[in-house]
Coordinates of N, CA and C in Angstrom, one line a residue:
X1210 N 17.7 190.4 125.6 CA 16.8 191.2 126.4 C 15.4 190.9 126.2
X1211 N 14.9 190.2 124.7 CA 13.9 190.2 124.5 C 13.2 189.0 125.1
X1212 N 14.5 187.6 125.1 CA 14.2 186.9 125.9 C 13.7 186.9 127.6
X1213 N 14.7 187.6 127.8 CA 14.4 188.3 129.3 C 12.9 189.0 129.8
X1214 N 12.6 189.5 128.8 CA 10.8 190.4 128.7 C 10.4 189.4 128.8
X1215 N 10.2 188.3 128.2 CA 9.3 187.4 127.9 C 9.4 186.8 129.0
X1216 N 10.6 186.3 129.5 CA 10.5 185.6 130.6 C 9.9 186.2 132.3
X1217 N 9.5 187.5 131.4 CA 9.4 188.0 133.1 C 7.9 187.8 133.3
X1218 N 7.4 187.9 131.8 CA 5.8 188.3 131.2 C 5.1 187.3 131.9
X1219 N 5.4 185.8 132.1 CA 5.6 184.7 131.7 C 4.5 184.7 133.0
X1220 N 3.2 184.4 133.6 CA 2.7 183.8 134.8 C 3.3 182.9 135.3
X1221 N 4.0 183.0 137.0 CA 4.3 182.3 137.9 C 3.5 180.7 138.2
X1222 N 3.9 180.0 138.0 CA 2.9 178.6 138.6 C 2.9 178.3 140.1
X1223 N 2.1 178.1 140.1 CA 1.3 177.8 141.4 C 0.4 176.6 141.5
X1224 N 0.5 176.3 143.0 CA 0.3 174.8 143.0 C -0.9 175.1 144.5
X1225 N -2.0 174.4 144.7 CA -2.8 174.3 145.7 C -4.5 174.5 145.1
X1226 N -5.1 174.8 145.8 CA -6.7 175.4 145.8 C -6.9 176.5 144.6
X1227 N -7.3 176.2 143.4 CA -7.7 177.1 142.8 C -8.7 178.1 143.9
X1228 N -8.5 179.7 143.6 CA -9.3 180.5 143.9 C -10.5 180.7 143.1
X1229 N -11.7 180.8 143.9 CA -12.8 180.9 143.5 C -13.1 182.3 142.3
X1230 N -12.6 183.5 143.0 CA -12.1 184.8 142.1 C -11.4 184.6 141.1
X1231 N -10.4 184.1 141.0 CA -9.8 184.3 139.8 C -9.3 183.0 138.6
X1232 N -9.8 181.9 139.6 CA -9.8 180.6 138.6 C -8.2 179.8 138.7
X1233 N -7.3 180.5 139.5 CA -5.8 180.5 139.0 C -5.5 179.6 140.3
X1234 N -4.7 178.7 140.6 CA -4.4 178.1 141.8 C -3.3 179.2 142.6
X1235 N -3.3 179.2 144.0 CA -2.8 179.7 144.7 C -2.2 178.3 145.7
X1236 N -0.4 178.9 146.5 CA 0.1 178.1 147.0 C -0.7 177.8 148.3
X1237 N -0.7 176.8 149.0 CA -0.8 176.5 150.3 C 0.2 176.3 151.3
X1238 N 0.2 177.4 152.3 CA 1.4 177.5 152.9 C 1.0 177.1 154.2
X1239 N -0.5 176.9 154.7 CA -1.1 176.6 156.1 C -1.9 175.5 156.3
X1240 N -1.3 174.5 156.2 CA -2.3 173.1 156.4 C -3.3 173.2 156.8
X1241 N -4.3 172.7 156.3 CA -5.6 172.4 157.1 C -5.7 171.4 158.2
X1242 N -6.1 172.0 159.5 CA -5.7 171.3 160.9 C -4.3 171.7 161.8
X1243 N -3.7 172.7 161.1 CA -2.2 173.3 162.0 C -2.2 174.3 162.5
X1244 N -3.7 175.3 162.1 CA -3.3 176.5 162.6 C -4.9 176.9 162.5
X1245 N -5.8 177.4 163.7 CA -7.1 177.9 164.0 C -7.2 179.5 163.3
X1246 N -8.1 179.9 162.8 CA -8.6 181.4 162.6 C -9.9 181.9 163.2
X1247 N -10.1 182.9 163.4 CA -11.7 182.9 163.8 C -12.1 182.8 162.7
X1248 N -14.1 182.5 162.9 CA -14.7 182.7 161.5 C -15.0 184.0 160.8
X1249 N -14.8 184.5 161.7 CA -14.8 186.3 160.8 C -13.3 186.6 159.9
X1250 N -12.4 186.1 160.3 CA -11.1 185.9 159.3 C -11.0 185.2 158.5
X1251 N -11.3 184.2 158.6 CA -11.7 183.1 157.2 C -12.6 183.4 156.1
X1252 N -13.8 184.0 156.8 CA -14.8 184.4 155.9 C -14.1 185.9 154.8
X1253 N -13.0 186.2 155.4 CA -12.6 187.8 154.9 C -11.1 187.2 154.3
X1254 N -10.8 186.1 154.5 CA -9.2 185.3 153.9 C -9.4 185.4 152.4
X1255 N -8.3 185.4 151.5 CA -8.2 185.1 150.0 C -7.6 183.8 149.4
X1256 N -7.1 183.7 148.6 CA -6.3 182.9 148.5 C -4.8 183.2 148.8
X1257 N -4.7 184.7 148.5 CA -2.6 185.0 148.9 C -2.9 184.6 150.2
X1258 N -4.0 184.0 151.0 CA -3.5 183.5 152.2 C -2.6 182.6 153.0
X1259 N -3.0 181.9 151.7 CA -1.8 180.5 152.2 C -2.8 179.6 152.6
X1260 N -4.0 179.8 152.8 CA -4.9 178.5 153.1 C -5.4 177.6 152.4
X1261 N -6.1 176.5 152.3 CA -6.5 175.8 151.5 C -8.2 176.3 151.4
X1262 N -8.4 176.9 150.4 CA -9.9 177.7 149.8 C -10.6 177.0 150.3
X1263 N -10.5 175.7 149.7 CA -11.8 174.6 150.0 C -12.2 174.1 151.1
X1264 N -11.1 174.2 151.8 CA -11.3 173.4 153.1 C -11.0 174.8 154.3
X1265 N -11.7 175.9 154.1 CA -11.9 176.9 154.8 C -12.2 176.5 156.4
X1266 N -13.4 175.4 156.3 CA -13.7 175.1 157.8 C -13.0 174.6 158.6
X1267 N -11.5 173.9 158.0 CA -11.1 173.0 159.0 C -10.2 173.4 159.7
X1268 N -10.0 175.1 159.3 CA -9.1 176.1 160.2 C -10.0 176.5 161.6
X1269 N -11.4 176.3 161.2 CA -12.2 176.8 162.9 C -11.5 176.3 164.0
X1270 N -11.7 176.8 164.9 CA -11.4 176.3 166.4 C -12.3 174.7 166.7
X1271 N -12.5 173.5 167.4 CA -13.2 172.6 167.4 C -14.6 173.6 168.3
X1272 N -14.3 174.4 169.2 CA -15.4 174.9 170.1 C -16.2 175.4 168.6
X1273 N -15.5 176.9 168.2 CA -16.2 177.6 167.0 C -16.9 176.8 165.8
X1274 N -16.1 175.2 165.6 CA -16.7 174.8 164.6 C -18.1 173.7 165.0
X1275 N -18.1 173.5 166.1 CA -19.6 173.0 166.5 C -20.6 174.4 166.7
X1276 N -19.8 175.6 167.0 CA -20.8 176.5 167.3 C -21.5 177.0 165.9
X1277 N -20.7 176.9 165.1 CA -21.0 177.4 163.5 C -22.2 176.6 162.9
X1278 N -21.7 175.3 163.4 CA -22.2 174.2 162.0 C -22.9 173.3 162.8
X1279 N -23.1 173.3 164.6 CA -24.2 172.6 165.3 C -23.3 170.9 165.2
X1280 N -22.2 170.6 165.1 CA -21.9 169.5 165.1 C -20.1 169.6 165.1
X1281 N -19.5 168.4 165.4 CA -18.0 168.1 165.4 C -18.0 167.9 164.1
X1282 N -16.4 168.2 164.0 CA -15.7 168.3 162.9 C -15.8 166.7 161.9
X1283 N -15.7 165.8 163.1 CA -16.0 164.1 162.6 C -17.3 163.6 161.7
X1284 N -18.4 164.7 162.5 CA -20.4 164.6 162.1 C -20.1 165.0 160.2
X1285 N -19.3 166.4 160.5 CA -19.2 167.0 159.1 C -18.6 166.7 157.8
X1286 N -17.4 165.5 158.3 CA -16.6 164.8 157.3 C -17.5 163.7 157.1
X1287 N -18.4 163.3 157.7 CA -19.1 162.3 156.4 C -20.6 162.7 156.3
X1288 N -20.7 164.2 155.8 CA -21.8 164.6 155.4 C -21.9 164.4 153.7
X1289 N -22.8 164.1 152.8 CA -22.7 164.7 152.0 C -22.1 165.6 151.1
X1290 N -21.7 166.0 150.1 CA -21.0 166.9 149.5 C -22.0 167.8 149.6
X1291 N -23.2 168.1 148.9 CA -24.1 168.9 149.1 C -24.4 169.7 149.9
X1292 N -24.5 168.7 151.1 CA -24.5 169.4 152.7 C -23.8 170.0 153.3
X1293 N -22.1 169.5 152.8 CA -21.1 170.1 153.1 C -21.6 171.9 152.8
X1294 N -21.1 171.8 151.2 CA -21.7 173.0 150.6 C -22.5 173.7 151.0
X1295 N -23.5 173.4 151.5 CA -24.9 174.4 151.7 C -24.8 174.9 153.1
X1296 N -23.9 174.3 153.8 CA -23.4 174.7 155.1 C -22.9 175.5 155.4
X1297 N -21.5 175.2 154.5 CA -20.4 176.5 154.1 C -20.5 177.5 153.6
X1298 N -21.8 177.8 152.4 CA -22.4 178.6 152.5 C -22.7 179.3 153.4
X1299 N -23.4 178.9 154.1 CA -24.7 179.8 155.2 C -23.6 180.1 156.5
X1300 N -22.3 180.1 156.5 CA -21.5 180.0 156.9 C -20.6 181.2 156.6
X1301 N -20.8 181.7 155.6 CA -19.6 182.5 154.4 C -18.5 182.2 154.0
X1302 N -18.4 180.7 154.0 CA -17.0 180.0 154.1 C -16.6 179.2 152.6
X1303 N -17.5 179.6 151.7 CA -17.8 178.7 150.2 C -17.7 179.6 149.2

């Protein structure tokens, strides 16, 4: 039985995007590029989402994501890391 406590005690492993909140990786269950959100959902998503944290933007719509960030999704993948960031920020998406 005591074994059994222990094993229950035990944190689950998880594999994907560490969460920014709590440091701990959470699964990814929604590829980035398979499935669109608005940006007011993404900005309000967690990690029990199932999304990939980091790559929050690449769930925008292509319309929403030039509307957001003034550019295609192509301009953005060879920005900068910095710029990426400072974007995503001003964004609520970081």
């Amino acid at each position: 039985a005591a074994a059994a406590a222990a094993a229950a005690a035990a944190p689950a492993v998880k594999t994907g995007a560490p969460s920014p909140a709590s440091g701990t990786a959470a699964a990814v269950t929604v590829a980035p590029g398979t499935k669109t959100f608005p940006l007011t959902e993404l900005q309000a998503m967690e990690a029990a989402a199932g999304i990939d944290m980091a790559q929050k933007e690449s769930y925008l719509s292509d319309a929403e994501f030039k509307e957001v960030f003034g550019m295609a999704k192509q301009e953005f993948a060879v920005l900068a890391l910095w710029k990426k960031q400072a974007a995503k920020k001003k964004a609520g998406l970081f």
